[in-house]
GROMACS .gro file of C-alpha atoms in nm:
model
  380
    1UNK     CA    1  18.252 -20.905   3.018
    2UNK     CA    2  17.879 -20.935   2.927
    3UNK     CA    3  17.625 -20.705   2.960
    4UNK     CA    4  17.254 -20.734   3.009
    5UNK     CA    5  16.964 -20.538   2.935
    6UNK     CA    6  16.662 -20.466   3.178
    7UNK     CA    7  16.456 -20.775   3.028
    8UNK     CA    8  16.728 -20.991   3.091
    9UNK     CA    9  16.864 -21.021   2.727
   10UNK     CA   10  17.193 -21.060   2.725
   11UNK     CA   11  17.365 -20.778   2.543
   12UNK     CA   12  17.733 -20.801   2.280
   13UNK     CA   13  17.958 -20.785   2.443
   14UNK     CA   14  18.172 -20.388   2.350
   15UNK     CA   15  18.477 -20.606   2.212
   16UNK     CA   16  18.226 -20.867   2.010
   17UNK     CA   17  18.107 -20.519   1.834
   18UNK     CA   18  18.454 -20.354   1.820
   19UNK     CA   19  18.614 -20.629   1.608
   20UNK     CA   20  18.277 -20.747   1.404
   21UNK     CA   21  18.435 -20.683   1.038
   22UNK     CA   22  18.215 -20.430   0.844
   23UNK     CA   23  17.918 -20.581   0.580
   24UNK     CA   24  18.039 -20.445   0.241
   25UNK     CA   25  17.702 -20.421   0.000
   26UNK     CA   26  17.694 -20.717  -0.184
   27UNK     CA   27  17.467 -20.607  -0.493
   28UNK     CA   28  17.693 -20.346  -0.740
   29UNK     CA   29  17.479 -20.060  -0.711
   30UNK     CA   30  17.531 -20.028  -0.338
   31UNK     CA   31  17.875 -20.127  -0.341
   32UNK     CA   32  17.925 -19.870  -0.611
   33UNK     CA   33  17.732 -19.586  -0.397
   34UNK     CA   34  17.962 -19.665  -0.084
   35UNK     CA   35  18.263 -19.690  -0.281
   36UNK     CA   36  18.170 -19.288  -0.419
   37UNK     CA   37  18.059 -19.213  -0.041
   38UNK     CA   38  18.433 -19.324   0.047
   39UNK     CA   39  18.569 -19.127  -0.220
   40UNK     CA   40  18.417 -18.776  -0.144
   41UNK     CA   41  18.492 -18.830   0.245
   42UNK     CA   42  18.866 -18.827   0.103
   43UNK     CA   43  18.844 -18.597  -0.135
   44UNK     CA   44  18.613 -18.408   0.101
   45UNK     CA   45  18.946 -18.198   0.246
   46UNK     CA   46  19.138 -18.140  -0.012
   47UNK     CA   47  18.804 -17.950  -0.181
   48UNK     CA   48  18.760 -17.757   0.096
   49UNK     CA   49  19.079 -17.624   0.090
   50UNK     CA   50  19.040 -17.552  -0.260
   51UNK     CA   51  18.703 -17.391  -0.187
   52UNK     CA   52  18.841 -17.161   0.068
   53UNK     CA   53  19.173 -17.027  -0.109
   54UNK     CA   54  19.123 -17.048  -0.458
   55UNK     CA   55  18.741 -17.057  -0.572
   56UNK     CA   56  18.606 -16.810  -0.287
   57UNK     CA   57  18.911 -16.563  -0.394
   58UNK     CA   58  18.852 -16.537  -0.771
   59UNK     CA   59  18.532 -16.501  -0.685
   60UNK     CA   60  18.597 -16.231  -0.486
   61UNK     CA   61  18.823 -16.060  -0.740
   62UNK     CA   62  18.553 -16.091  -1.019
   63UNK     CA   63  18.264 -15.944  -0.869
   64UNK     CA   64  18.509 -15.657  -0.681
   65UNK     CA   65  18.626 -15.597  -1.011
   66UNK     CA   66  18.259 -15.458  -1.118
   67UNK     CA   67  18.265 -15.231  -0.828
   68UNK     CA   68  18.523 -14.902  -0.735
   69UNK     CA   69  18.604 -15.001  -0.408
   70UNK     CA   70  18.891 -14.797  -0.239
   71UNK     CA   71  19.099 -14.962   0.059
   72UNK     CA   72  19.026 -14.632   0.259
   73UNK     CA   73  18.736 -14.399   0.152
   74UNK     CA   74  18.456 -14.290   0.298
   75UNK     CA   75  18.267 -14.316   0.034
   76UNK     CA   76  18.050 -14.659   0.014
   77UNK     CA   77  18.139 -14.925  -0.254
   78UNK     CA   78  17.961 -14.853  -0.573
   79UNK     CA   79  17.843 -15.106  -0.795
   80UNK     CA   80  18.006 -14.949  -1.176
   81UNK     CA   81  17.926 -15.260  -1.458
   82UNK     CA   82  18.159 -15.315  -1.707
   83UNK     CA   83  18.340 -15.000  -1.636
   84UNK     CA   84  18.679 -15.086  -1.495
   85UNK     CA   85  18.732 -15.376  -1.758
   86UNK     CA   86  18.626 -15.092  -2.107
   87UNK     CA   87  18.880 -14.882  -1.905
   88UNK     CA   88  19.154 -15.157  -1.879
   89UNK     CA   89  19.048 -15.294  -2.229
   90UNK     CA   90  18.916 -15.031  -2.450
   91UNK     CA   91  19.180 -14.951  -2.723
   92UNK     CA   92  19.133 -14.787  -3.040
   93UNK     CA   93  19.312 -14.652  -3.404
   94UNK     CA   94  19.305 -14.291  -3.494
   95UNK     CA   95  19.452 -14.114  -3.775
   96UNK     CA   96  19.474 -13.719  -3.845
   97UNK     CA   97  19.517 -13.594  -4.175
   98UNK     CA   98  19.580 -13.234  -4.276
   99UNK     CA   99  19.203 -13.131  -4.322
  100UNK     CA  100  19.090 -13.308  -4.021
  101UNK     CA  101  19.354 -13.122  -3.788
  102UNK     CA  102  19.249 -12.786  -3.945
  103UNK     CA  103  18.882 -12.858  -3.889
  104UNK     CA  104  18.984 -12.944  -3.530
  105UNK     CA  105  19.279 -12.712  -3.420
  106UNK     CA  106  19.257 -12.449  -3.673
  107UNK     CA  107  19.500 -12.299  -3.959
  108UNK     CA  108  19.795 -12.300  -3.724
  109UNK     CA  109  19.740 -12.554  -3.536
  110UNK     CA  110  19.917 -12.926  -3.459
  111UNK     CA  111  19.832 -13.261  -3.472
  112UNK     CA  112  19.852 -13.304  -3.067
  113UNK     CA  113  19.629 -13.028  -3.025
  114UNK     CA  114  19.347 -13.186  -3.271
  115UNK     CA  115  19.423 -13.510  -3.063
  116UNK     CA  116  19.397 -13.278  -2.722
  117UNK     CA  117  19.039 -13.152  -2.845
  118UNK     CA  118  18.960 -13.546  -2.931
  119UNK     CA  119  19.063 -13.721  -2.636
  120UNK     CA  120  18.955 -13.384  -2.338
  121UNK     CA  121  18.708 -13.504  -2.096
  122UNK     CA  122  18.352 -13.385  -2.198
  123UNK     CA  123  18.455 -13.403  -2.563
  124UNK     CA  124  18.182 -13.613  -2.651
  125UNK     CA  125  18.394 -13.812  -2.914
  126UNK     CA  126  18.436 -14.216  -2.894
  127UNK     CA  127  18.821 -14.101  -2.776
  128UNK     CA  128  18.722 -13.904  -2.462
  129UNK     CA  129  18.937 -13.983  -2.193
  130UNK     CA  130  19.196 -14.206  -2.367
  131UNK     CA  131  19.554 -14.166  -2.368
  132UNK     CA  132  19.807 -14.200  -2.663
  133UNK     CA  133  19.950 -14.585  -2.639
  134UNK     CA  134  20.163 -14.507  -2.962
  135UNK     CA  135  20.210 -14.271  -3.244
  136UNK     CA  136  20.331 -14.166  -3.573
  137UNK     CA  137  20.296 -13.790  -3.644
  138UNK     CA  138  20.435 -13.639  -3.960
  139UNK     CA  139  20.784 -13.415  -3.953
  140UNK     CA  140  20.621 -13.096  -4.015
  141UNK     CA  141  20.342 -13.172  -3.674
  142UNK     CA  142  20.010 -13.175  -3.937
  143UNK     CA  143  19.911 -13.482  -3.964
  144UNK     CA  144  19.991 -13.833  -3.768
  145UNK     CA  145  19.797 -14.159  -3.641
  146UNK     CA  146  19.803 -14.286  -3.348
  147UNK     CA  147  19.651 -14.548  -3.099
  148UNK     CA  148  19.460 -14.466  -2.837
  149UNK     CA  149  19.377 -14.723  -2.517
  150UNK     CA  150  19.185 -14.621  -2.181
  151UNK     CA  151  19.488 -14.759  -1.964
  152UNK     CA  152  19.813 -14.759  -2.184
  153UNK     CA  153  19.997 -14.883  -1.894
  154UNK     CA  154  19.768 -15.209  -1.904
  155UNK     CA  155  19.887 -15.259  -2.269
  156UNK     CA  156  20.259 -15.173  -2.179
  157UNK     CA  157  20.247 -15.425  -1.882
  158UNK     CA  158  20.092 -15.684  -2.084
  159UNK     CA  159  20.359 -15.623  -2.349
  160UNK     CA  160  20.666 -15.662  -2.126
  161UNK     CA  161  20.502 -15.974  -1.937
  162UNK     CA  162  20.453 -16.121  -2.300
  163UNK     CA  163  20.826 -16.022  -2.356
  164UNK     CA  164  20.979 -16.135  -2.066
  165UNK     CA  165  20.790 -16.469  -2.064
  166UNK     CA  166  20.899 -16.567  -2.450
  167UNK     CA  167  21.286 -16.501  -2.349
  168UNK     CA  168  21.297 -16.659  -2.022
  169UNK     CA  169  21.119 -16.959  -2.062
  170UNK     CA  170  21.315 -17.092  -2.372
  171UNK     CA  171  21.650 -16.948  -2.266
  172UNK     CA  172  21.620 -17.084  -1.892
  173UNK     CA  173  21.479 -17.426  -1.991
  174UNK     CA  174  21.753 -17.464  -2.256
  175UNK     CA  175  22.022 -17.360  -2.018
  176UNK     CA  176  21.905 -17.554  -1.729
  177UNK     CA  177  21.896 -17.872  -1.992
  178UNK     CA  178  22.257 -17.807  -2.110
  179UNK     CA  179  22.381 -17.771  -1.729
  180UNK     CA  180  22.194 -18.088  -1.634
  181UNK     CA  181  22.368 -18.289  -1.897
  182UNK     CA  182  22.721 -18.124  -1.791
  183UNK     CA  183  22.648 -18.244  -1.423
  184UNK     CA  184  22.488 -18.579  -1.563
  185UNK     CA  185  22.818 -18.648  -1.689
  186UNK     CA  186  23.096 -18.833  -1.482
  187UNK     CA  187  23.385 -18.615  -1.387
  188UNK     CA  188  23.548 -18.514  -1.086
  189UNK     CA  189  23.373 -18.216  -0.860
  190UNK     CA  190  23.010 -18.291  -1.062
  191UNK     CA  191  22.878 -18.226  -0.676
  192UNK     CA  192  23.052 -17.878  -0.601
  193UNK     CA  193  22.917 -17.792  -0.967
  194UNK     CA  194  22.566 -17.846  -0.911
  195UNK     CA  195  22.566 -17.714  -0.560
  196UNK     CA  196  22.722 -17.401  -0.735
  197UNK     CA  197  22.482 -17.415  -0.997
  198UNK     CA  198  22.193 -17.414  -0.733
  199UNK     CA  199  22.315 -17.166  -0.487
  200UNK     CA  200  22.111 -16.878  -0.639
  201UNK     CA  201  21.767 -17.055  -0.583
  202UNK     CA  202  21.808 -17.101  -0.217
  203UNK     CA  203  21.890 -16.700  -0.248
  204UNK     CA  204  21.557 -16.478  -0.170
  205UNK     CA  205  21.471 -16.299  -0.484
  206UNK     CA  206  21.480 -15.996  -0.306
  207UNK     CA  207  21.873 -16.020  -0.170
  208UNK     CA  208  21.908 -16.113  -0.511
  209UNK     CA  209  21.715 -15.847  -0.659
  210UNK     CA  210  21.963 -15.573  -0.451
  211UNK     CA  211  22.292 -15.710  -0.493
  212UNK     CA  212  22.233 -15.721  -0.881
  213UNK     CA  213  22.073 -15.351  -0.892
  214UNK     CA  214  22.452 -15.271  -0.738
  215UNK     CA  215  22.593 -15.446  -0.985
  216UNK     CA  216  22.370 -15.284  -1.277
  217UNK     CA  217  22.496 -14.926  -1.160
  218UNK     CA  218  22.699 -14.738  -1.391
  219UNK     CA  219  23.012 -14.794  -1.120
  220UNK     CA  220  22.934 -15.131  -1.085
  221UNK     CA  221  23.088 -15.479  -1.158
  222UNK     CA  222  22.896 -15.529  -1.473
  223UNK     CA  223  23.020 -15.214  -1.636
  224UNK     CA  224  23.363 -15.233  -1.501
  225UNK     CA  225  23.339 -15.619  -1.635
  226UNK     CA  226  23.267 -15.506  -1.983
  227UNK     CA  227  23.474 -15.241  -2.000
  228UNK     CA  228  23.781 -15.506  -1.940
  229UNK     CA  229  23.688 -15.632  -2.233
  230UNK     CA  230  23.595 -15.372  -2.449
  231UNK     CA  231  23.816 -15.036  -2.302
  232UNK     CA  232  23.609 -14.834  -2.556
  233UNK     CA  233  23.280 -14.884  -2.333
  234UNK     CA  234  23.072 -14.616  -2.230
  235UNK     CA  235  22.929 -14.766  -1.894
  236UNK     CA  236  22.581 -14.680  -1.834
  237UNK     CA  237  22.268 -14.702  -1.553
  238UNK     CA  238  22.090 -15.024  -1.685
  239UNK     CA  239  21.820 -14.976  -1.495
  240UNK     CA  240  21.793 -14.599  -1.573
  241UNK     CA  241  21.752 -14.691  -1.919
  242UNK     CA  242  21.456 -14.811  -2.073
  243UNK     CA  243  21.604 -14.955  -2.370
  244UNK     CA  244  21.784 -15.215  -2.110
  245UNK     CA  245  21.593 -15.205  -1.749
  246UNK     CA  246  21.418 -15.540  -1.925
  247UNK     CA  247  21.685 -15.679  -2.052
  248UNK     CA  248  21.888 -15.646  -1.741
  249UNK     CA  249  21.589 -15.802  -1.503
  250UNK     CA  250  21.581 -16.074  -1.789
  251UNK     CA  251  21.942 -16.148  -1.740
  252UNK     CA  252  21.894 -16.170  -1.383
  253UNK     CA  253  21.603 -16.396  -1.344
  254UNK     CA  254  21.765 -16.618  -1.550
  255UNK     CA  255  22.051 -16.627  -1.335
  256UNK     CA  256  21.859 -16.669  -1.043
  257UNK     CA  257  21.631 -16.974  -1.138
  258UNK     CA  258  21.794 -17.189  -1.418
  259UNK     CA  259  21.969 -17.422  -1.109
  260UNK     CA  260  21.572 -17.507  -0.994
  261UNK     CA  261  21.524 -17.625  -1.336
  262UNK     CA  262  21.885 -17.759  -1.353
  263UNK     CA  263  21.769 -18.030  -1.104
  264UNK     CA  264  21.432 -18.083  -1.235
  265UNK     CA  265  21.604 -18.153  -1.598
  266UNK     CA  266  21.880 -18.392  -1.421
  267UNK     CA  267  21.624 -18.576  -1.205
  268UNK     CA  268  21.428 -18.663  -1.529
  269UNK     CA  269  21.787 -18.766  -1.686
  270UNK     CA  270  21.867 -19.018  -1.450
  271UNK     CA  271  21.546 -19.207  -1.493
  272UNK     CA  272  21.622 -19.307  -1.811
  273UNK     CA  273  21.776 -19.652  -1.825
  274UNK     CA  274  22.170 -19.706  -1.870
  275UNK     CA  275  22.049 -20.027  -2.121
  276UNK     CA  276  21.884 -19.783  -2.347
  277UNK     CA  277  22.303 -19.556  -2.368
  278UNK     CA  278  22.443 -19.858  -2.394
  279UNK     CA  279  22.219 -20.026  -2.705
  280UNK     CA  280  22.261 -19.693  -2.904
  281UNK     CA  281  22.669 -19.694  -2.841
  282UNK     CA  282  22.632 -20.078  -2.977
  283UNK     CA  283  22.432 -19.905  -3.280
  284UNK     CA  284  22.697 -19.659  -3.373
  285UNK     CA  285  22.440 -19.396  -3.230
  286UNK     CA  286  22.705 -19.033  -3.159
  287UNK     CA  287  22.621 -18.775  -2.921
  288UNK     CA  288  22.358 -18.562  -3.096
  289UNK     CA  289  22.147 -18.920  -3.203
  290UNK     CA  290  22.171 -19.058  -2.902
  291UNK     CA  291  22.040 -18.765  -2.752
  292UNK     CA  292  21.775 -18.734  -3.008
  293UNK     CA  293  21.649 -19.056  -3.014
  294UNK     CA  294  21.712 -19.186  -2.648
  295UNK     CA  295  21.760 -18.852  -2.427
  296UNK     CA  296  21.487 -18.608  -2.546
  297UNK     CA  297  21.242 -18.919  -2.596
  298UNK     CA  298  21.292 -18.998  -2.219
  299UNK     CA  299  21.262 -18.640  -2.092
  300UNK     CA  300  20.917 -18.569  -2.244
  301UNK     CA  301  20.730 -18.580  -1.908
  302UNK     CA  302  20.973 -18.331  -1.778
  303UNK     CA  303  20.991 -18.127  -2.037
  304UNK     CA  304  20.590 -18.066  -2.011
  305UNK     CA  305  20.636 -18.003  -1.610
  306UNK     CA  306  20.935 -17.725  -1.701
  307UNK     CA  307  20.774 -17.535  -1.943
  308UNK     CA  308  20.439 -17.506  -1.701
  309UNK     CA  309  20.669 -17.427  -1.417
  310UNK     CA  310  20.850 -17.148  -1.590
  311UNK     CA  311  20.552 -17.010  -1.805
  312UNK     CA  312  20.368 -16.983  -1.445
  313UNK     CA  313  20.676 -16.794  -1.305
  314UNK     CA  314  20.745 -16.599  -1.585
  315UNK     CA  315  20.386 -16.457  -1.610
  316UNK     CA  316  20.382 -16.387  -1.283
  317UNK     CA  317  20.724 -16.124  -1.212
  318UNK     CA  318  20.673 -15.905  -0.946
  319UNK     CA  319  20.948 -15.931  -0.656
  320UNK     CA  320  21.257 -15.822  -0.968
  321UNK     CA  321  21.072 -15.506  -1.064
  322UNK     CA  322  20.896 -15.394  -0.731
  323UNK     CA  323  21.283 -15.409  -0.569
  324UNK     CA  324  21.455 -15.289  -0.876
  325UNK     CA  325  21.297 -15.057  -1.100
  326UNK     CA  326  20.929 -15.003  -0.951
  327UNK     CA  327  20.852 -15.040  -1.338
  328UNK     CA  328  20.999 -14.786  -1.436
  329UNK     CA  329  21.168 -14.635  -1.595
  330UNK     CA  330  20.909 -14.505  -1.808
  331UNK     CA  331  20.696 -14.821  -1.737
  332UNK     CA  332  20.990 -15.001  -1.946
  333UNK     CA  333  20.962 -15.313  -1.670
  334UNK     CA  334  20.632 -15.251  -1.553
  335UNK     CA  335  20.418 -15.607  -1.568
  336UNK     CA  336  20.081 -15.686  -1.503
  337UNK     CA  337  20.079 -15.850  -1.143
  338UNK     CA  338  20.290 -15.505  -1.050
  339UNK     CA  339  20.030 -15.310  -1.198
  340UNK     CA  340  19.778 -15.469  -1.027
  341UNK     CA  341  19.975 -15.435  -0.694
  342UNK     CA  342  20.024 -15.092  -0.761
  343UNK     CA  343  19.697 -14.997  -0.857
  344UNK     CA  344  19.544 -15.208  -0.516
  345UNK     CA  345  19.769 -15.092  -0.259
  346UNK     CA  346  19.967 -14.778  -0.407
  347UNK     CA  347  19.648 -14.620  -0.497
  348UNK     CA  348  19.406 -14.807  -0.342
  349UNK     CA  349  19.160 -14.906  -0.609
  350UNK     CA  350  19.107 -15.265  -0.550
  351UNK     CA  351  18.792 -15.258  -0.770
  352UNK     CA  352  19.009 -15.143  -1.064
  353UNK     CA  353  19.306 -15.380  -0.935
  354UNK     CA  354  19.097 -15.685  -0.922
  355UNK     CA  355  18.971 -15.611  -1.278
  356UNK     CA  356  19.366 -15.640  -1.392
  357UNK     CA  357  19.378 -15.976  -1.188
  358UNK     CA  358  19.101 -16.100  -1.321
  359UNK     CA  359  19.232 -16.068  -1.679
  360UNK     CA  360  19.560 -16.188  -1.589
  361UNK     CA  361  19.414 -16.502  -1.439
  362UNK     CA  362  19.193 -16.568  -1.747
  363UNK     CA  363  19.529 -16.489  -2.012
  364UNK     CA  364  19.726 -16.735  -1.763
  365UNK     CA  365  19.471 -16.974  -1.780
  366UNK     CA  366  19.449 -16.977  -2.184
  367UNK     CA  367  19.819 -17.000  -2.212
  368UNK     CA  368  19.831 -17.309  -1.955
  369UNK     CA  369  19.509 -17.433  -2.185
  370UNK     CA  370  19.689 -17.419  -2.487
  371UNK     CA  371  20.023 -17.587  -2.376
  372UNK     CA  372  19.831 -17.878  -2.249
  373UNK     CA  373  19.650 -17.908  -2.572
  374UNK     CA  374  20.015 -17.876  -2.751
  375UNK     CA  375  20.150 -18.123  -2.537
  376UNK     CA  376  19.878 -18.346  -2.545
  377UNK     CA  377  19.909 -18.430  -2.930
  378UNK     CA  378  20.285 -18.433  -2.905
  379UNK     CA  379  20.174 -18.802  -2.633
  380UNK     CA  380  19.917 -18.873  -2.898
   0.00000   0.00000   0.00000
């Protein structure tokens, strides 16, 4: 059906215009301004949603982190500097000798009470308001050294984060590796294994998290386990200890993840080609060369996705020690993401807790930097 206009032009007809194909620009400039006009309209989305939840949040956290807002004061939100991040950061040496602790404390007094008078709010000293992070004071209590931080509990977080991260990511990659090659292999019930194998991921951390702080209890299975083995065992609270609340959360995270990784390590297995097996058996190639020179070669893409995967996780713990051990005890199992937690919604100082994130986004971010840069000259 035609149309016609008031002068009596005819007018297209709305199916001539529907299927007209589209003019592409024929000189390259244009067609290389429309083809970057396309390309932001589709990656126009995607950037939003990047705008909204990750860019618009960090901001956030950085500039809250220069103020002392409170989740519920009356007070209004002052603007403090640098404040919360020399509190977080500040950390300083100190040693006491004999003459300095007399000039301080007097004839009969101790190296904690020169460090008292030091450290004592209106002091005046560089150490006014710090806290002891560590120390070494003399048998006879006259003379020591010590370090000093604003937050010790930012340095003990950091600590067990580092800790926990360097033991679980080699230990879990290496184990998920070795299971993925014992289910890689061809034997009967490879299927119940890895569905055994997996079971703990599809597990919520926190049903996880309570079963095994039952089983870490000086009556529980672990103890009585051990003690089958060794009848001379003196079963203790792992938890309530501070020498093992880490290692016991360790052990458990391990547990609970290494199947995830398990599957990532056998999906990367069975992309490597059966040709390349069967040319190094026709070499003479045993087990440990053919998995050096055909195996390990073929998992190097998947070996870069596990470690990020597990570095990520591991820097991040938070659902094992708020369930288990609320960092304690003793901030033994205390981390930084619980800290900041803590600090934002225990005591409500989201200025202060948004300083921690802060930091911990910029140490994840230089560890994630540096394994790329690692991995990057390995492919070179």
């Amino acid at each position: 059906m035609s149309l016609t206009h008031a002068r009596g032009r005819p007018k297209r007809s709305v199916t001539y215009m529907r299927d007209r194909p589209r003019r592409w620009p024929n000189r390259p400039a244009d067609r290389h301004k429309a083809e970057a006009r396309t390309g932001r309209l589709f990656t126009a989305p995607a950037m939003c949603l990047l705008l909204i939840f990750l860019i618009i949040p960090i901001a956030l956290a950085f500039s809250l982190g220069f103020t002392d807002a409170k989740l519920s004061s009356p007070q209004p939100t002052r603007w403090v500097g640098l404040s919360n991040f020399e509190d977080l950061l500040s950390i300083k040496p100190l040693t006491l000798d004999e003459a300095r602790v007399r000039e301080l404390a007097g004839p009969e007094g101790t190296v904690r009470t020169a460090l008292r008078s030091l450290t004592k709010n209106g002091s005046g000293t560089p150490y006014e308001g710090m806290s002891v992070l560590s120390d070494s004071v003399a048998a006879d209590g006259k003379s020591g050294s010590f370090w000093l931080a604003g937050d010790p509990l930012f340095w003990k977080s950091l600590r067990n984060t580092a800790v926990f991260a360097l033991v679980v990511v080699p230990v879990q990659g290496g184990l998920g590796l070795l299971l993925a090659l014992l289910v890689n292999s061809r034997f009967r019930g490879r299927v119940f294994f890895r569905t055994v194998f997996f079971l703990p991921v599809v597990m919520s951390m926190v049903v996880v998290s309570i079963l095994w702080a039952f089983l870490y209890e000086k009556d529980g299975l672990v103890n009585n386990a051990i003690k089958a083995v060794y009848p001379s065992w003196d079963p203790i609270a792992f938890l309530a200890d501070p020498s093992t609340a880490l290692p016991a959360i360790i052990a458990m995270s391990i547990w609970q993840a290494v199947g995830f990784h398990m599957i990532i390590w056998l999906a990367g297995l069975q992309t490597i080609p059966a040709e390349l097996y069967e040319a190094a058996k026709m070499d003479g190639a045993g087990p440990w060369r053919t998995f050096t020179s055909v195996t390990w070669p073929g998992l190097r893409h998947t070996f870069v996705f596990v470690l990020v995967t597990i570095t990520i996780a591991a820097l991040g713990m938070f659902t094992q020690v708020n369930v288990m051990t609320k960092g304690g005890p003793l901030d033994s199992t205390s981390t930084l993401v619980y800290q900041a937690f803590a600090e934002g919604y225990g005591k409500q100082r989201i200025g202060y807790a948004s300083a921690i994130s802060f930091v911990f986004f910029v140490l994840v971010l230089c560890v994630a930097l540096i394994q790329r840069r690692l991995t990057r000259e390995k492919d070179a």
